[in-house]
mmCIF file of C-alpha atoms and ligand atoms in Angstrom:
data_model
loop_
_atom_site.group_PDB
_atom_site.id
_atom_site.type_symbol
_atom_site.label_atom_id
_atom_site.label_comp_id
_atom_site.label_asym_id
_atom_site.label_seq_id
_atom_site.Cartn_x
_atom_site.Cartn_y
_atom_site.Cartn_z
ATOM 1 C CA UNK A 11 -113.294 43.904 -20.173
ATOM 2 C CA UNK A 12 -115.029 46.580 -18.608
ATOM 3 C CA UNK A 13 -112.719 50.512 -19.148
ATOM 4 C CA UNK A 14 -113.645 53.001 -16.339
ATOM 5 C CA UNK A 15 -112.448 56.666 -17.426
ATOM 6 C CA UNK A 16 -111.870 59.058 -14.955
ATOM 7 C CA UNK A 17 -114.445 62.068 -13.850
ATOM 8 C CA UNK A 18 -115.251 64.585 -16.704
ATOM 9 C CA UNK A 19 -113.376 62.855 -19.506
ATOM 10 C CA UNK A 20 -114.442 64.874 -22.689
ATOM 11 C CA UNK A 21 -116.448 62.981 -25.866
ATOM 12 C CA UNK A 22 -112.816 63.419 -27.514
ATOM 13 C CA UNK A 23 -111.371 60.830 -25.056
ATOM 14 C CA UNK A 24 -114.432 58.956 -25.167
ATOM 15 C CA UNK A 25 -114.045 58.556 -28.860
ATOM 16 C CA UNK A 26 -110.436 57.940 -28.588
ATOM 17 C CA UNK A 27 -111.232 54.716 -25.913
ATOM 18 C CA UNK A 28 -113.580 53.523 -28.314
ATOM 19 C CA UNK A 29 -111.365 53.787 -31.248
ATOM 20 C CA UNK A 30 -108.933 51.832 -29.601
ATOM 21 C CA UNK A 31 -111.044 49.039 -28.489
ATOM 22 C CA UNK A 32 -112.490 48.471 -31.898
ATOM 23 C CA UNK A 33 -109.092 48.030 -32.265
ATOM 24 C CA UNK A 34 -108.163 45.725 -30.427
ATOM 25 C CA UNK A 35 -110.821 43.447 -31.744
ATOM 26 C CA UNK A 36 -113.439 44.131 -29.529
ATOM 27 C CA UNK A 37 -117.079 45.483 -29.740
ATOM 28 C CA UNK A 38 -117.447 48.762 -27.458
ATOM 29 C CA UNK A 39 -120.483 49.496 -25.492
ATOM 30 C CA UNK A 40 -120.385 53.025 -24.273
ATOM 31 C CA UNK A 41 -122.125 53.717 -20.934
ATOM 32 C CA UNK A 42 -122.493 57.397 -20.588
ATOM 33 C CA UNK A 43 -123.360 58.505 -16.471
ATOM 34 C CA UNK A 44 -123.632 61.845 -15.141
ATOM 35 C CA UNK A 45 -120.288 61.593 -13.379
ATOM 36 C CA UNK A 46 -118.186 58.873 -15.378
ATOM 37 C CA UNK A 47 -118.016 57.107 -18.901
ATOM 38 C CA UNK A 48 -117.482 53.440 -18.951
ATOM 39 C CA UNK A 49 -116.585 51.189 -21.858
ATOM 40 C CA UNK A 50 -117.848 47.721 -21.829
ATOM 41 C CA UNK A 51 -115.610 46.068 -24.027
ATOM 42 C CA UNK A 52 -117.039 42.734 -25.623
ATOM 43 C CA UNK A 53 -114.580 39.745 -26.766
ATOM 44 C CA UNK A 54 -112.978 36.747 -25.538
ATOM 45 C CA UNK A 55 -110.303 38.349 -23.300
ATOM 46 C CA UNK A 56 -108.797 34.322 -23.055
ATOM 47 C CA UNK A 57 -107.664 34.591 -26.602
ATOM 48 C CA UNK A 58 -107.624 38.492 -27.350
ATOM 49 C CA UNK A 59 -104.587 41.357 -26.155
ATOM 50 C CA UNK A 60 -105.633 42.691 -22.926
ATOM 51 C CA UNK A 61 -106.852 45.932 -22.918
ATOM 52 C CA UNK A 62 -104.481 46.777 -20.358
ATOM 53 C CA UNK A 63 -102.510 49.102 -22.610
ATOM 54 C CA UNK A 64 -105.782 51.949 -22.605
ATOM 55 C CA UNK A 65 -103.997 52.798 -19.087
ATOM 56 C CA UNK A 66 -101.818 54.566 -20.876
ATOM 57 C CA UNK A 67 -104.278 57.094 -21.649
ATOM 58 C CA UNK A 68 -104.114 59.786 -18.870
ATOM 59 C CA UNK A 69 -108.119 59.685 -19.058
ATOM 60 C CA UNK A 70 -108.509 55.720 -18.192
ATOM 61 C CA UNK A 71 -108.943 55.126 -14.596
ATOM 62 C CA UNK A 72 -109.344 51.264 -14.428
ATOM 63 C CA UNK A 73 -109.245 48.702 -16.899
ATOM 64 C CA UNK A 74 -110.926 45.165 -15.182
ATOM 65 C CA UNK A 75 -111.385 41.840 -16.973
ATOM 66 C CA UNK A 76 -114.200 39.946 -16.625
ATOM 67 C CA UNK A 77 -112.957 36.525 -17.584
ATOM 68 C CA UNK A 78 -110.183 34.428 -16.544
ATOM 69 C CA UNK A 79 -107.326 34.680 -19.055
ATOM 70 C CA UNK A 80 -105.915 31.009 -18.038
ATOM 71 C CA UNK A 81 -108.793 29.705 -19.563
ATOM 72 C CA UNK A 82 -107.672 25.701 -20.460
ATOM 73 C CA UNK A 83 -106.824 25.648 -16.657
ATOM 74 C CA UNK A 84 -110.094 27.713 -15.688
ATOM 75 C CA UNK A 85 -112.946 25.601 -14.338
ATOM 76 C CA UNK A 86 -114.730 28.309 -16.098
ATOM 77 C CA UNK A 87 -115.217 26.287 -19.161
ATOM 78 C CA UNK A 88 -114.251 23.051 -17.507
ATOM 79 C CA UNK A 89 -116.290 22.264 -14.521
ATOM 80 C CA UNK A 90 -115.411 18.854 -13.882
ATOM 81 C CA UNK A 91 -112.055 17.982 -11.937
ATOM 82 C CA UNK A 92 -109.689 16.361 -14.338
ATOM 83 C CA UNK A 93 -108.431 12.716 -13.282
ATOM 84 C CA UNK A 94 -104.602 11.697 -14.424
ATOM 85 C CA UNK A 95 -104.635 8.726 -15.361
ATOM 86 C CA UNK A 96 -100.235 7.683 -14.455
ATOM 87 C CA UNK A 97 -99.520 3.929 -15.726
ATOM 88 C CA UNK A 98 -102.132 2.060 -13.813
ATOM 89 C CA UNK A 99 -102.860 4.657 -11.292
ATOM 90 C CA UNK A 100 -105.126 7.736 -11.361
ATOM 91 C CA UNK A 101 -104.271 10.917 -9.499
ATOM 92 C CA UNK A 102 -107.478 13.361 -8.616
ATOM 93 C CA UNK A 103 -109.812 10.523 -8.458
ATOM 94 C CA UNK A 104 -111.042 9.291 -5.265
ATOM 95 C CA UNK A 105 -107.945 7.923 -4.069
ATOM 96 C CA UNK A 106 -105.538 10.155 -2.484
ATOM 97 C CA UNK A 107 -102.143 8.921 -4.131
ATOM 98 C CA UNK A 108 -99.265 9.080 -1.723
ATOM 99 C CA UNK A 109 -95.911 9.783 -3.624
ATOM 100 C CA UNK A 110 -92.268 9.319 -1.004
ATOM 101 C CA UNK A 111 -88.964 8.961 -1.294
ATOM 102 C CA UNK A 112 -85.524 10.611 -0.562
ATOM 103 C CA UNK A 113 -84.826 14.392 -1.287
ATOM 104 C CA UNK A 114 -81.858 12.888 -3.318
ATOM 105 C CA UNK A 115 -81.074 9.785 -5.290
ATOM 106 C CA UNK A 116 -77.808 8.483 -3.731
ATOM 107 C CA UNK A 117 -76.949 5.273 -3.978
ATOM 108 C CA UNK A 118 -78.553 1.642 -5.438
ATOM 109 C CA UNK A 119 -79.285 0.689 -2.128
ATOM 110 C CA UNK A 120 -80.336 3.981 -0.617
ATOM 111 C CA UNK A 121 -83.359 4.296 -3.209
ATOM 112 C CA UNK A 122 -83.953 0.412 -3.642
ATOM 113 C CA UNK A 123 -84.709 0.023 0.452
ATOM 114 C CA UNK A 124 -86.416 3.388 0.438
ATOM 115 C CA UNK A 125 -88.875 2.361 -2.615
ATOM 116 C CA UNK A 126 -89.574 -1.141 -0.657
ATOM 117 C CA UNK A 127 -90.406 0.241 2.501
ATOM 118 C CA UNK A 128 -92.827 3.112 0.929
ATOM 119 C CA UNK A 129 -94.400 0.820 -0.855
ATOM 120 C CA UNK A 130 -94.830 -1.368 1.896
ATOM 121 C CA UNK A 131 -96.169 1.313 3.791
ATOM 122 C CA UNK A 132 -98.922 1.837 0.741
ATOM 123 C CA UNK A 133 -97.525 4.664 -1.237
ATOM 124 C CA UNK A 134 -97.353 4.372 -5.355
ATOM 125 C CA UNK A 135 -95.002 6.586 -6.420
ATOM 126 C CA UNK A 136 -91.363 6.918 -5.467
ATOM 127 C CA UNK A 137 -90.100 10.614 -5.792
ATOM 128 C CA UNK A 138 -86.029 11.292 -5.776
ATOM 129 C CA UNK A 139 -84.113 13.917 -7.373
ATOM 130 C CA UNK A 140 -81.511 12.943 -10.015
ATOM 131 C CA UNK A 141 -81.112 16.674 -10.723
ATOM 132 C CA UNK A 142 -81.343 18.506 -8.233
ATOM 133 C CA UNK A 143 -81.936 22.374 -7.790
ATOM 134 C CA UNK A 144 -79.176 23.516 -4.576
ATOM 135 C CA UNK A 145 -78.931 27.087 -3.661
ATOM 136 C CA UNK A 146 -75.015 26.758 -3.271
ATOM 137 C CA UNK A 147 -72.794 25.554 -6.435
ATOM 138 C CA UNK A 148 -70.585 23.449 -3.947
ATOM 139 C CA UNK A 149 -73.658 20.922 -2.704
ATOM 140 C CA UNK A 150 -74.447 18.166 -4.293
ATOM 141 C CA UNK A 151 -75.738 18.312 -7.249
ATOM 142 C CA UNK A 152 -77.534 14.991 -8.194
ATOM 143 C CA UNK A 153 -76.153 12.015 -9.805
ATOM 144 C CA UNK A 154 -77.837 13.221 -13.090
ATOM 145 C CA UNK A 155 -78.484 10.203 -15.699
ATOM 146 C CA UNK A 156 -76.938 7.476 -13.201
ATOM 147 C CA UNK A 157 -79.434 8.491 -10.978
ATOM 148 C CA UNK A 158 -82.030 7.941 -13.446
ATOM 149 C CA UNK A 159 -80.872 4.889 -13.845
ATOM 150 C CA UNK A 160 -80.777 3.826 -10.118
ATOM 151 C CA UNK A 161 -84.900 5.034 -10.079
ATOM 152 C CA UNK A 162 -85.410 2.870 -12.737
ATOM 153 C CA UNK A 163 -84.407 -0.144 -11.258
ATOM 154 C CA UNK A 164 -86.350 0.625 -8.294
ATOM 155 C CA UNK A 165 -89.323 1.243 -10.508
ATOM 156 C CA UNK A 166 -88.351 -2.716 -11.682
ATOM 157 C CA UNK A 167 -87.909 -3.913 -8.345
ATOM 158 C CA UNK A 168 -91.250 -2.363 -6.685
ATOM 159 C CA UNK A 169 -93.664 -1.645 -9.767
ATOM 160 C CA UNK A 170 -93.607 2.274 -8.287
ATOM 161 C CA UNK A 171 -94.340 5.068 -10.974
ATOM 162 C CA UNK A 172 -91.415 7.937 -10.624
ATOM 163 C CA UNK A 173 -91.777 10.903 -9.750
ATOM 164 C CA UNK A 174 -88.353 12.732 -11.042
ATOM 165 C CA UNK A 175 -87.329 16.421 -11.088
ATOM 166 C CA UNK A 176 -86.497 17.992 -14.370
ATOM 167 C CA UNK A 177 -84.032 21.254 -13.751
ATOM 168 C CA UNK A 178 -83.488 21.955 -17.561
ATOM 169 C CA UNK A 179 -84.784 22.383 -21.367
ATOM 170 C CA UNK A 180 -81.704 20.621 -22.164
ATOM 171 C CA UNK A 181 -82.103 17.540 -20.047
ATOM 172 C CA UNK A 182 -86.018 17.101 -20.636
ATOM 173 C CA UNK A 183 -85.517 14.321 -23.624
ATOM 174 C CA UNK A 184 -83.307 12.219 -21.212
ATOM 175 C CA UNK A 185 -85.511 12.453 -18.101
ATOM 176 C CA UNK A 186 -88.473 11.896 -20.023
ATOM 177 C CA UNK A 187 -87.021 8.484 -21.068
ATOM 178 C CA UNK A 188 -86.911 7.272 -17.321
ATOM 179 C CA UNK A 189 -89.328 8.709 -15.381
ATOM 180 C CA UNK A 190 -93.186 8.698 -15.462
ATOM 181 C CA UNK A 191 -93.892 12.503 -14.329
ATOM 182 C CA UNK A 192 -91.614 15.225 -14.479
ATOM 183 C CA UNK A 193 -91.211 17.348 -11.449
ATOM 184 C CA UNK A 194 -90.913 21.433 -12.108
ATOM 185 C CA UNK A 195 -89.591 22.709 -9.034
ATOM 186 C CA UNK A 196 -90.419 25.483 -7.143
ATOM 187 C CA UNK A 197 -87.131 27.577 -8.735
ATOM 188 C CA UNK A 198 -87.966 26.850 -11.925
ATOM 189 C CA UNK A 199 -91.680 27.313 -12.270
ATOM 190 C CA UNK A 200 -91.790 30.330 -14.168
ATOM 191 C CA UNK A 201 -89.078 28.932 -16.684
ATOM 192 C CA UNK A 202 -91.145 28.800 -19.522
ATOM 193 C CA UNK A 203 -89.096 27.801 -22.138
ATOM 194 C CA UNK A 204 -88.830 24.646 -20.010
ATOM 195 C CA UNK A 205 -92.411 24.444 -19.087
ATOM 196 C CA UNK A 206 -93.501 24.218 -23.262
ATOM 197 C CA UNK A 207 -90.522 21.755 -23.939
ATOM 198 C CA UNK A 208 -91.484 19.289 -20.472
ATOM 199 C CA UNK A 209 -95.486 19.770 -22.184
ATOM 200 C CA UNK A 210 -93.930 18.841 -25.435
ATOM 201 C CA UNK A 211 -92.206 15.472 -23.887
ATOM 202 C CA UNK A 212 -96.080 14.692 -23.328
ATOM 203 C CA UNK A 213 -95.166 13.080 -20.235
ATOM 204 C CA UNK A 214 -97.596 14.208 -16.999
ATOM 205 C CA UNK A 215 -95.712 17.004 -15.346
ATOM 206 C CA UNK A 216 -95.768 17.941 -11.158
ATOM 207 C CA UNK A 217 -95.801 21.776 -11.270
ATOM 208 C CA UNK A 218 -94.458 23.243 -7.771
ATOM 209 C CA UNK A 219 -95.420 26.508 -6.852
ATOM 210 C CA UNK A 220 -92.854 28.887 -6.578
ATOM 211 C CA UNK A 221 -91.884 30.068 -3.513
ATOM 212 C CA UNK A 222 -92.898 33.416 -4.000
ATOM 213 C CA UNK A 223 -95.666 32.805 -6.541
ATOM 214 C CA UNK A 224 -98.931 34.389 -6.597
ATOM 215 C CA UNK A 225 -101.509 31.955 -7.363
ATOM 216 C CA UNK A 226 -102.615 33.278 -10.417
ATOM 217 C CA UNK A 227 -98.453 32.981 -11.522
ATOM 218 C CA UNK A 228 -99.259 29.514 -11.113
ATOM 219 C CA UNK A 229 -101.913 28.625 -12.474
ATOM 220 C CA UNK A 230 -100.641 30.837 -16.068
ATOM 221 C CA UNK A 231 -97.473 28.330 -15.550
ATOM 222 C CA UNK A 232 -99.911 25.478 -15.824
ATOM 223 C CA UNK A 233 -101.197 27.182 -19.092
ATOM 224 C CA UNK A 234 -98.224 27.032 -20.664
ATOM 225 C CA UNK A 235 -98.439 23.731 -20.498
ATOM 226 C CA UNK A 236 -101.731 22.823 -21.427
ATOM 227 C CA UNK A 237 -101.726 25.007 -24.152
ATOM 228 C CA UNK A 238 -98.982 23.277 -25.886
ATOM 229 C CA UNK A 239 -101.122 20.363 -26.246
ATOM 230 C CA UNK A 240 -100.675 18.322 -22.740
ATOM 231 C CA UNK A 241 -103.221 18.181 -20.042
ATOM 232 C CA UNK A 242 -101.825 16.261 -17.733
ATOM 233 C CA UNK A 243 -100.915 18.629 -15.227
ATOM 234 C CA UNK A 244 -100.795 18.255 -11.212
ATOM 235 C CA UNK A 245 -100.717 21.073 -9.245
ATOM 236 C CA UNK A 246 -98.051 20.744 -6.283
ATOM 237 C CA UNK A 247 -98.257 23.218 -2.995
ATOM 238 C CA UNK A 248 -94.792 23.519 -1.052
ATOM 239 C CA UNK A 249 -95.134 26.291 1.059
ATOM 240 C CA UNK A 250 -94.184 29.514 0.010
ATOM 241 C CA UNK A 251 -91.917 32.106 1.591
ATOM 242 C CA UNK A 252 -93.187 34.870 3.952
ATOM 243 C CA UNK A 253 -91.796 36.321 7.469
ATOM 244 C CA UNK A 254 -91.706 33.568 9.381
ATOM 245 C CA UNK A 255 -87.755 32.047 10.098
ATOM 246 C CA UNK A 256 -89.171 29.023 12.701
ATOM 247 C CA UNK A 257 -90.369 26.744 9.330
ATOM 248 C CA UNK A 258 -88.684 26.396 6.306
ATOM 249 C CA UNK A 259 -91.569 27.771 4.101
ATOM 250 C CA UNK A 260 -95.339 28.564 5.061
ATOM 251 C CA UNK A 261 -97.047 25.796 3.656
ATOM 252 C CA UNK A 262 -100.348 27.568 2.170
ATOM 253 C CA UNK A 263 -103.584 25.543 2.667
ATOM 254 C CA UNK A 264 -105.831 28.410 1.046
ATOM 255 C CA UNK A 265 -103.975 27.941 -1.881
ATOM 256 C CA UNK A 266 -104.922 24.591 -2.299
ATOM 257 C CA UNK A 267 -108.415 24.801 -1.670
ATOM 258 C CA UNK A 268 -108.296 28.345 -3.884
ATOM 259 C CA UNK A 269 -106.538 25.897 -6.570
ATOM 260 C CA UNK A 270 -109.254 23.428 -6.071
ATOM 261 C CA UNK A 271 -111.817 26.166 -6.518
ATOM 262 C CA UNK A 272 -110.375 27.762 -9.708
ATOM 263 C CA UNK A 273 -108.831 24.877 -11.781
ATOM 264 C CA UNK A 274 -110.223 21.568 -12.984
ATOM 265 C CA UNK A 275 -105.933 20.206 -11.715
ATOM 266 C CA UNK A 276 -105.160 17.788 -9.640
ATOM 267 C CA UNK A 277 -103.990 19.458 -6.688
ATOM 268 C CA UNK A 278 -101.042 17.697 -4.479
ATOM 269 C CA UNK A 279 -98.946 19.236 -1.174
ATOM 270 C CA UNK A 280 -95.171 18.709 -0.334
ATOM 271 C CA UNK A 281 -95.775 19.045 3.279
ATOM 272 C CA UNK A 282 -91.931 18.396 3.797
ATOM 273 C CA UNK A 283 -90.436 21.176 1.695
ATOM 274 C CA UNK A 284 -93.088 23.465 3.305
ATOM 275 C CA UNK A 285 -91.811 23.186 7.303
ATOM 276 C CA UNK A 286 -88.214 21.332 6.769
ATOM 277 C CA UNK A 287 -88.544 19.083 9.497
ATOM 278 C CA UNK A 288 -89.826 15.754 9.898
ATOM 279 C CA UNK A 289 -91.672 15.981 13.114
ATOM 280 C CA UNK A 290 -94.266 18.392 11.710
ATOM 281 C CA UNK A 291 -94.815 16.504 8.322
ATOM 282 C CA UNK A 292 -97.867 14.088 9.947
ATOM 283 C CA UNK A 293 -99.919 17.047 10.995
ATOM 284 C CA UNK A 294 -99.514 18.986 8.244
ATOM 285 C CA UNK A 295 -100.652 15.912 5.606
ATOM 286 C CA UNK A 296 -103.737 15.701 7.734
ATOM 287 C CA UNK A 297 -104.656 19.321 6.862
ATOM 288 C CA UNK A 298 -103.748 18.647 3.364
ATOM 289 C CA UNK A 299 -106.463 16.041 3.608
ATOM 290 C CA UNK A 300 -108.872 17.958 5.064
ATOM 291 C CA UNK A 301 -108.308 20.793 2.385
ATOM 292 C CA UNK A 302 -108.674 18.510 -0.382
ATOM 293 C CA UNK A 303 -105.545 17.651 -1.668
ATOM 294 C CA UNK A 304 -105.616 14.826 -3.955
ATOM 295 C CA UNK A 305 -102.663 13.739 -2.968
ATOM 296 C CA UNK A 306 -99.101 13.951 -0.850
ATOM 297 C CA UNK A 307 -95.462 14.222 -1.870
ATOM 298 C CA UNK A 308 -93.541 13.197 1.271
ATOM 299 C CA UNK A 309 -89.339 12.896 1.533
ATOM 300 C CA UNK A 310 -88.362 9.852 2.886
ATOM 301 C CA UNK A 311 -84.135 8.781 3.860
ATOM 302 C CA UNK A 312 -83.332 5.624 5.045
ATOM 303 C CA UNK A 313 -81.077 7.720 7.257
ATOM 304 C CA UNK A 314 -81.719 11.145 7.076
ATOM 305 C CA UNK A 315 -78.903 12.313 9.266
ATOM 306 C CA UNK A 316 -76.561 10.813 6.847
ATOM 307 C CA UNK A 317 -78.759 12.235 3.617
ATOM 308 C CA UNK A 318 -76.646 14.700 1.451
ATOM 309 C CA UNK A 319 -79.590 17.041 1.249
ATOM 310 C CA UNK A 320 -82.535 18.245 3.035
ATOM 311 C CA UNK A 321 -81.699 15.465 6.221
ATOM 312 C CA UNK A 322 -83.767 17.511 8.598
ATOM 313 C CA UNK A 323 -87.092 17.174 6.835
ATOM 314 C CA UNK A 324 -86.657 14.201 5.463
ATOM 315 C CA UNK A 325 -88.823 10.683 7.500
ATOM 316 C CA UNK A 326 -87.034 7.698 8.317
ATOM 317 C CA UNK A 327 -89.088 4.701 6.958
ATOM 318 C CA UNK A 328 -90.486 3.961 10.459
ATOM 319 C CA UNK A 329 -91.823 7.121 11.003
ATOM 320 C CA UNK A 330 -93.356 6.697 6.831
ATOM 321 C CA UNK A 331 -94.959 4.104 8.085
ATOM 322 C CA UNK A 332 -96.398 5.236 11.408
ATOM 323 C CA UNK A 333 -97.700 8.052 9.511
ATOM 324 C CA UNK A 334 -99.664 6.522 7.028
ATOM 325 C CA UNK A 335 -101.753 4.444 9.708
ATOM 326 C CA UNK A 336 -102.619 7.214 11.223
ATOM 327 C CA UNK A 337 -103.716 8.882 7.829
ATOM 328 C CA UNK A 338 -106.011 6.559 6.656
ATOM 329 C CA UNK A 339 -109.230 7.836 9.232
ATOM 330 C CA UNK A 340 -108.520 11.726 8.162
ATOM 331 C CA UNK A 341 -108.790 10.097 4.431
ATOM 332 C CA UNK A 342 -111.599 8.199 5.140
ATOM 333 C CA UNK A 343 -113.345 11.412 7.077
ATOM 334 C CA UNK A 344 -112.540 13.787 3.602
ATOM 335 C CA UNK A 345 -114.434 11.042 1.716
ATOM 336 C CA UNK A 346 -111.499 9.600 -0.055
ATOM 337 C CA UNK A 347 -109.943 6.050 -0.508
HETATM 338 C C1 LIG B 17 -87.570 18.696 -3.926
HETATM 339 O O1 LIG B 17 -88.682 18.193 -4.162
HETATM 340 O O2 LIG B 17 -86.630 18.084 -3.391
HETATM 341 C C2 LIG B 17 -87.395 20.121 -4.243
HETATM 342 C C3 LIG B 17 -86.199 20.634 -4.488
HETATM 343 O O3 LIG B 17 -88.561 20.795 -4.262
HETATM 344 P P1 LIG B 17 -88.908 22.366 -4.495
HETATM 345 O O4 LIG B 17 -88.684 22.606 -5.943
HETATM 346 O O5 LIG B 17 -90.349 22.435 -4.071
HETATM 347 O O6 LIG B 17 -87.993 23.152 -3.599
HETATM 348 MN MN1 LIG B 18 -85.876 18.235 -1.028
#
């Protein structure tokens, strides 16, 4: 960490920086200019205290790190991309993997014909809440284990991995026993107490952003889980909330080419979450593509205007399909299978 200390700060408060570094476990290097003193204080910030705290010394102007302090999820010390390997699929390899389903499970029947027809249409994984994170206490709510058990026998009938949301600590043993990632949504991504016990299920784990996340927010979320032992993380975009009233969210590509950039993850985008409605969900997986994304989480309803949640952004099958032909050159073009 490099400590700046303001104009004309006396050797006393020099001394007193120092002193408190040493502290702190690190070795101080005093650089002494004609106008300013600066500390250069040496250490691995990733596993020491930040330094942070010398701001409360009138005398410290600035306290800067040098090093990122998510280091596990850092490409700093881990240049090459990390490949998650799910069942017999791999996700951040060179195939983009193409997860879809409904918002909600509903019924045997809803999620059955939904997995056939996006696998038919060439996706892997079949997403579908069972738990399900709504704003208002009176909508529904999920159909909790039974819907577990309906993506399970879609899993049977299709051979699709499941992608399943998680929405608490309590419920992580029982969600881990069906599906084959857990979802953190975008409400509950700073919920750390359930971010160490989904690592500690050991099961691979979709980590939204939160809606108004900074990137950094995330990527610490992702640390919580790979420093409890499980590195199977996947980084999810889903457009996060600004200004704008005319889509949903504001699905943010730099964020997943910054994510790209600065972790070794996985990086996926939820295109339909982002602009909540279905007509804009083709163009905005083709940018996804050309940003990088290693993959695509897309909702899916066998009748969407029927669907008891999120029916406006939500495909029908046809329209799944349609989209997926016209995917394949963009995937082709971004060097991907
Ligand atoms: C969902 O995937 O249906 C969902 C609720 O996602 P998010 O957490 O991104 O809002
Ligand atoms: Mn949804």
């Amino acid at each position: 960490m490099i400590i700046v200390l303001k104009p004309k700060a006396s050797r006393t408060q020099v001394e007193a920086v120092i002193r408190e570094v040493r502290n702190l476990g690190y070795k101080p290097h005093p650089i002494i200019g004609v106008e300013r003193t600066v500390v250069a204080a040496i250490g691995d910030e990733r596993t020491h205290q930040t330094l942070e705290t010398l701001l409360a010394m009138p005398w410290v102007d600035q306290v800067m790190p040098v090093q990122r302090r998510y280091k596990l999820v850092s490409r700093e010390g881990h240049p090459k991309t990390s490949v998650i390997r799910v069942g017999k699929r791999e996700i951040g390899g060179k195939r983009v993997q193409i997860m879809a389903g409904p918002c909600s499970v509903e019924s045997e029947r809803q999620i059955v014909d939904t997995a056939r027809a996006v696998k038919k249409a060439g996706a892997a994984f079949l997403r579908g809440g069972a738990f399900k994170p709504r704003t208002s206490p009176y909508d529904f709510q999920g159909l909790k284990e039974d819907g577990l058990k309906l993506l399970s026998l879609a899993r049977q009938e299709t051979g699709l991995l499941i992608v399943t949301e998680v929405l608490s600590e309590a419920d992580v043993d029982l969600v881990a026993r069906y599906a084959d990632i857990l979802q953190i949504g975008a409400r509950n991504s700073q919920n750390f107490a359930l971010l160490i016990a989904a690592a500690e299920s050991g099961k691979p784990i979709l980590l939204k952003r939160g809606m108004s996340m900074r990137m950094e927010e995330w990527f610490f979320s992702a640390e919580y889980i790979l420093s409890r032992g499980n590195p199977n993380v996947i980084l999810c975009e889903r457009g996060i909330r600004t200004f704008e009233t005319m889509t949903r969210n504001t699905l943010d590509l730099s964020a997943v080419a910054l994510a790209k950039t600065e972790t070794h993850l996985p990086v996926i985008v939820d295109p339909s979450q982002a602009v909540g409605r279905a007509d804009m969900v083709s163009t905005l997986c083709k940018a996804a593509i050309a940003t990088g994304a290693d993959g695509l989480i897309i909702e899916v309803h066998p009748d969407p205007k029927q669907a008891m949640s999120d029916g406006a952004q939500q495909m029908t099958p046809r329209q799944f399909e349609i989209m997926m032909r016209e995917l394949k050159p963009f995937i082709h073009a971004a060097g991907r299978c």
